[in-house]
């Protein structure tokens, strides 16, 4: 068994959870925050058998798209004003950041 951890954008999370329900994969959604943008995103925990991993990864790929986002300039906060960039910077947010972990034991009580 594997645990798939997928960090996705909030905009894609409903579509992804509907797709997982439709294909009968069990999942848990956690509200999370990106360390860099400090904006909300959604983390999916999906426990499934090894042979389903590729199928689940394809479902994630099909339902999550990458987007550009403008990041507001960060104030120098008492630092060196010379290094302050006073214009917004564009970052590319990926469709999904995915980790696949081995599961040692799975129980439901
Ligand atoms: P349980 O199987 O006891 O699951 C309770 C909660 O545990 C789930 O809530 C989900 O958040 C988490 N969970 C269970 N298996 C998981 C896994 N393999 N990976 C990640 N998280 C897992 P819900 O998704 O709201 O499901 C509530 C109950 O509805 C489930 O109880 C199950 O009896 C049923 N259920 C869930 N998905 C189903 C599906 N695709 N088809 C039919 N029944 C489903
Ligand atoms: P955030 O940390 O809010 O990052 C959003 C996007 O900002 C990233 O998109 C990346 O393009 C950019 N970014 C992040 N850190 C950066 C930095 N130190 N310098 C410059 N640009 C940076 P993604 O890479 O697609 O990541 C989307 C979200 O997935 C992240 O949100 C984070 O919540 C999660 N994530 C990505 N890589 C991770 C990792 N290795 N471990 C845990 N979570 C990760």
mmCIF file of C-alpha atoms and ligand atoms in Angstrom:
data_model
loop_
_atom_site.group_PDB
_atom_site.id
_atom_site.type_symbol
_atom_site.label_atom_id
_atom_site.label_comp_id
_atom_site.label_asym_id
_atom_site.label_seq_id
_atom_site.Cartn_x
_atom_site.Cartn_y
_atom_site.Cartn_z
ATOM 1 C CA UNK A 1 0.000 0.000 0.000
ATOM 2 C CA UNK A 2 1.054 3.592 -0.645
ATOM 3 C CA UNK A 3 0.073 6.972 0.754
ATOM 4 C CA UNK A 4 -0.102 9.661 -1.916
ATOM 5 C CA UNK A 5 0.257 13.178 -0.546
ATOM 6 C CA UNK A 6 -0.749 15.796 -3.118
ATOM 7 C CA UNK A 7 -0.576 19.555 -2.557
ATOM 8 C CA UNK A 8 -2.945 21.193 -5.041
ATOM 9 C CA UNK A 9 -4.365 24.640 -5.617
ATOM 10 C CA UNK A 10 -7.695 25.391 -3.930
ATOM 11 C CA UNK A 11 -9.219 26.117 -7.349
ATOM 12 C CA UNK A 12 -8.694 22.480 -8.383
ATOM 13 C CA UNK A 13 -9.562 20.759 -5.121
ATOM 14 C CA UNK A 14 -13.303 20.259 -5.694
ATOM 15 C CA UNK A 15 -12.754 18.902 -9.181
ATOM 16 C CA UNK A 16 -10.103 16.497 -7.904
ATOM 17 C CA UNK A 17 -12.196 15.244 -4.987
ATOM 18 C CA UNK A 18 -15.186 14.676 -7.274
ATOM 19 C CA UNK A 19 -12.981 12.730 -9.689
ATOM 20 C CA UNK A 20 -11.622 10.581 -6.846
ATOM 21 C CA UNK A 21 -15.120 9.813 -5.526
ATOM 22 C CA UNK A 22 -16.282 8.933 -9.042
ATOM 23 C CA UNK A 23 -13.377 6.519 -9.508
ATOM 24 C CA UNK A 24 -13.962 5.118 -5.981
ATOM 25 C CA UNK A 25 -10.674 6.144 -4.440
ATOM 26 C CA UNK A 26 -10.777 7.098 -0.769
ATOM 27 C CA UNK A 27 -9.195 10.381 0.205
ATOM 28 C CA UNK A 28 -8.887 12.950 2.982
ATOM 29 C CA UNK A 29 -8.580 16.673 2.300
ATOM 30 C CA UNK A 30 -6.611 18.947 4.590
ATOM 31 C CA UNK A 31 -6.606 22.744 4.436
ATOM 32 C CA UNK A 32 -2.952 23.788 4.114
ATOM 33 C CA UNK A 33 -0.851 26.887 3.516
ATOM 34 C CA UNK A 34 2.008 27.296 1.062
ATOM 35 C CA UNK A 35 5.220 28.225 2.815
ATOM 36 C CA UNK A 36 6.243 30.672 0.098
ATOM 37 C CA UNK A 37 3.037 32.422 -0.967
ATOM 38 C CA UNK A 38 1.459 32.013 2.495
ATOM 39 C CA UNK A 39 -1.814 31.406 0.686
ATOM 40 C CA UNK A 40 -4.228 28.541 1.177
ATOM 41 C CA UNK A 41 -3.837 25.326 -0.761
ATOM 42 C CA UNK A 42 -5.266 21.844 -0.289
ATOM 43 C CA UNK A 43 -3.404 18.704 0.690
ATOM 44 C CA UNK A 44 -4.928 15.371 -0.308
ATOM 45 C CA UNK A 45 -4.040 12.158 1.516
ATOM 46 C CA UNK A 46 -4.903 9.167 -0.635
ATOM 47 C CA UNK A 47 -4.195 5.689 0.693
ATOM 48 C CA UNK A 48 -4.345 3.054 -2.006
ATOM 49 C CA UNK A 49 -2.905 -0.242 -3.191
ATOM 50 C CA UNK A 50 0.413 -0.127 -5.087
ATOM 51 C CA UNK A 51 -1.180 -1.103 -8.406
ATOM 52 C CA UNK A 52 -3.528 1.935 -8.281
ATOM 53 C CA UNK A 53 -0.804 4.555 -7.829
ATOM 54 C CA UNK A 54 -0.322 5.327 -11.538
ATOM 55 C CA UNK A 55 -4.063 5.639 -12.052
ATOM 56 C CA UNK A 56 -4.397 8.048 -9.107
ATOM 57 C CA UNK A 57 -1.423 10.102 -10.363
ATOM 58 C CA UNK A 58 -3.108 10.369 -13.777
ATOM 59 C CA UNK A 59 -6.362 11.536 -12.132
ATOM 60 C CA UNK A 60 -4.394 14.213 -10.237
ATOM 61 C CA UNK A 61 -2.652 15.269 -13.478
ATOM 62 C CA UNK A 62 -5.928 15.484 -15.374
ATOM 63 C CA UNK A 63 -7.651 17.618 -12.754
ATOM 64 C CA UNK A 64 -4.977 20.058 -11.603
ATOM 65 C CA UNK A 65 -3.425 22.715 -13.790
ATOM 66 C CA UNK A 66 -0.495 25.033 -13.279
ATOM 67 C CA UNK A 67 -1.097 28.773 -13.106
ATOM 68 C CA UNK A 68 0.895 31.973 -12.938
ATOM 69 C CA UNK A 69 0.397 34.197 -9.933
ATOM 70 C CA UNK A 70 1.614 37.687 -9.209
ATOM 71 C CA UNK A 71 3.264 38.031 -5.827
ATOM 72 C CA UNK A 72 3.041 41.434 -4.180
ATOM 73 C CA UNK A 73 6.408 43.051 -3.393
ATOM 74 C CA UNK A 74 7.676 42.216 0.071
ATOM 75 C CA UNK A 75 8.633 45.217 2.210
ATOM 76 C CA UNK A 76 12.316 45.415 3.226
ATOM 77 C CA UNK A 77 11.342 45.090 6.966
ATOM 78 C CA UNK A 78 14.289 47.096 8.227
ATOM 79 C CA UNK A 79 16.665 45.339 5.819
ATOM 80 C CA UNK A 80 18.710 46.896 3.088
ATOM 81 C CA UNK A 81 16.372 49.114 1.022
ATOM 82 C CA UNK A 82 18.738 48.707 -1.984
ATOM 83 C CA UNK A 83 17.659 45.072 -2.363
ATOM 84 C CA UNK A 84 13.937 45.919 -2.205
ATOM 85 C CA UNK A 85 12.150 45.083 -5.469
ATOM 86 C CA UNK A 86 9.166 47.430 -5.662
ATOM 87 C CA UNK A 87 7.251 45.546 -8.358
ATOM 88 C CA UNK A 88 5.186 42.339 -8.275
ATOM 89 C CA UNK A 89 6.958 39.133 -9.294
ATOM 90 C CA UNK A 90 5.249 36.385 -11.266
ATOM 91 C CA UNK A 91 5.614 32.815 -9.986
ATOM 92 C CA UNK A 92 4.503 29.613 -11.651
ATOM 93 C CA UNK A 93 2.409 27.460 -9.289
ATOM 94 C CA UNK A 94 2.470 23.854 -10.365
ATOM 95 C CA UNK A 95 -0.688 21.801 -10.845
ATOM 96 C CA UNK A 96 0.249 19.463 -8.006
ATOM 97 C CA UNK A 97 3.227 18.605 -5.813
ATOM 98 C CA UNK A 98 3.008 14.893 -5.118
ATOM 99 C CA UNK A 99 4.781 12.548 -2.708
ATOM 100 C CA UNK A 100 4.274 8.768 -2.761
ATOM 101 C CA UNK A 101 5.160 7.052 0.528
ATOM 102 C CA UNK A 102 5.180 3.389 1.488
ATOM 103 C CA UNK A 103 2.581 2.455 4.129
ATOM 104 C CA UNK A 104 3.823 0.032 6.759
ATOM 105 C CA UNK A 105 0.420 -0.672 8.248
ATOM 106 C CA UNK A 106 -3.178 0.349 7.533
ATOM 107 C CA UNK A 107 -5.969 -0.133 10.082
ATOM 108 C CA UNK A 108 -9.557 1.043 10.343
ATOM 109 C CA UNK A 109 -11.229 0.604 13.734
HETATM 110 P P1 LIG B 1 -14.348 5.243 6.467
HETATM 111 O O1 LIG B 1 -13.854 4.252 5.458
HETATM 112 O O2 LIG B 1 -14.351 4.803 7.894
HETATM 113 O O3 LIG B 1 -13.454 6.565 6.337
HETATM 114 C C1 LIG B 1 -13.555 7.637 7.223
HETATM 115 C C2 LIG B 1 -12.693 8.786 6.737
HETATM 116 O O4 LIG B 1 -11.314 8.346 6.748
HETATM 117 C C3 LIG B 1 -12.986 9.194 5.282
HETATM 118 O O5 LIG B 1 -14.020 10.175 5.240
HETATM 119 C C4 LIG B 1 -11.647 9.731 4.820
HETATM 120 O O6 LIG B 1 -11.492 11.074 5.291
HETATM 121 C C5 LIG B 1 -10.639 8.873 5.613
HETATM 122 N N1 LIG B 1 -10.152 7.731 4.796
HETATM 123 C C6 LIG B 1 -10.634 6.480 4.739
HETATM 124 N N2 LIG B 1 -9.918 5.722 3.904
HETATM 125 C C7 LIG B 1 -8.933 6.495 3.433
HETATM 126 C C8 LIG B 1 -7.866 6.274 2.506
HETATM 127 N N3 LIG B 1 -7.655 5.085 1.890
HETATM 128 N N4 LIG B 1 -7.046 7.315 2.221
HETATM 129 C C9 LIG B 1 -7.220 8.511 2.802
HETATM 130 N N5 LIG B 1 -8.216 8.772 3.679
HETATM 131 C C10 LIG B 1 -9.068 7.788 3.986
HETATM 132 P P2 LIG B 1 -14.990 10.234 3.992
HETATM 133 O O7 LIG B 1 -14.238 10.231 2.718
HETATM 134 O O8 LIG B 1 -15.932 11.378 4.229
HETATM 135 O O9 LIG B 1 -15.809 8.854 4.039
HETATM 136 C C11 LIG B 1 -16.788 8.528 5.039
HETATM 137 C C12 LIG B 1 -17.292 7.129 4.850
HETATM 138 O O10 LIG B 1 -17.971 7.019 3.592
HETATM 139 C C13 LIG B 1 -16.177 6.070 4.803
HETATM 140 O O11 LIG B 1 -15.850 5.663 6.107
HETATM 141 C C14 LIG B 1 -16.769 4.983 3.944
HETATM 142 O O12 LIG B 1 -17.586 4.118 4.713
HETATM 143 C C15 LIG B 1 -17.661 5.780 2.976
HETATM 144 N N6 LIG B 1 -16.974 6.023 1.685
HETATM 145 C C16 LIG B 1 -15.925 6.839 1.454
HETATM 146 N N7 LIG B 1 -15.564 6.857 0.185
HETATM 147 C C17 LIG B 1 -16.419 6.040 -0.458
HETATM 148 C C18 LIG B 1 -16.565 5.638 -1.820
HETATM 149 N N8 LIG B 1 -15.737 6.109 -2.785
HETATM 150 N N9 LIG B 1 -17.562 4.758 -2.103
HETATM 151 C C19 LIG B 1 -18.376 4.287 -1.135
HETATM 152 N N10 LIG B 1 -18.293 4.642 0.166
HETATM 153 C C20 LIG B 1 -17.335 5.490 0.501
HETATM 154 P P1 LIG B 2 4.084 27.766 -1.926
HETATM 155 O O1 LIG B 2 5.166 27.429 -0.970
HETATM 156 O O2 LIG B 2 3.143 28.881 -1.574
HETATM 157 O O3 LIG B 2 4.778 28.052 -3.349
HETATM 158 C C1 LIG B 2 4.048 28.531 -4.474
HETATM 159 C C2 LIG B 2 4.951 28.655 -5.695
HETATM 160 O O4 LIG B 2 5.940 29.644 -5.457
HETATM 161 C C3 LIG B 2 5.738 27.365 -5.981
HETATM 162 O O5 LIG B 2 4.943 26.522 -6.797
HETATM 163 C C4 LIG B 2 6.993 27.865 -6.663
HETATM 164 O O6 LIG B 2 6.771 28.116 -8.051
HETATM 165 C C5 LIG B 2 7.213 29.222 -5.995
HETATM 166 N N1 LIG B 2 8.176 29.101 -4.885
HETATM 167 C C6 LIG B 2 8.046 28.384 -3.767
HETATM 168 N N2 LIG B 2 9.116 28.544 -2.954
HETATM 169 C C7 LIG B 2 9.935 29.389 -3.590
HETATM 170 C C8 LIG B 2 11.200 29.966 -3.265
HETATM 171 N N3 LIG B 2 11.830 29.668 -2.114
HETATM 172 N N4 LIG B 2 11.747 30.818 -4.170
HETATM 173 C C9 LIG B 2 11.133 31.130 -5.334
HETATM 174 N N5 LIG B 2 9.922 30.637 -5.697
HETATM 175 C C10 LIG B 2 9.339 29.768 -4.831
HETATM 176 P P2 LIG B 2 5.061 24.937 -6.635
HETATM 177 O O7 LIG B 2 6.488 24.505 -6.601
HETATM 178 O O8 LIG B 2 4.184 24.338 -7.676
HETATM 179 O O9 LIG B 2 4.466 24.586 -5.197
HETATM 180 C C11 LIG B 2 3.089 24.744 -4.876
HETATM 181 C C12 LIG B 2 2.876 24.433 -3.406
HETATM 182 O O10 LIG B 2 3.222 23.057 -3.170
HETATM 183 C C13 LIG B 2 3.788 25.225 -2.473
HETATM 184 O O11 LIG B 2 3.161 26.458 -2.175
HETATM 185 C C14 LIG B 2 3.903 24.309 -1.256
HETATM 186 O O12 LIG B 2 2.721 24.418 -0.428
HETATM 187 C C15 LIG B 2 3.860 22.930 -1.889
HETATM 188 N N6 LIG B 2 5.229 22.391 -2.108
HETATM 189 C C16 LIG B 2 5.998 22.531 -3.205
HETATM 190 N N7 LIG B 2 7.161 21.876 -3.063
HETATM 191 C C17 LIG B 2 7.139 21.300 -1.832
HETATM 192 C C18 LIG B 2 8.063 20.462 -1.106
HETATM 193 N N8 LIG B 2 9.244 20.104 -1.617
HETATM 194 N N9 LIG B 2 7.697 20.059 0.133
HETATM 195 C C19 LIG B 2 6.480 20.389 0.664
HETATM 196 N N10 LIG B 2 5.575 21.170 0.020
HETATM 197 C C20 LIG B 2 5.897 21.624 -1.213
#
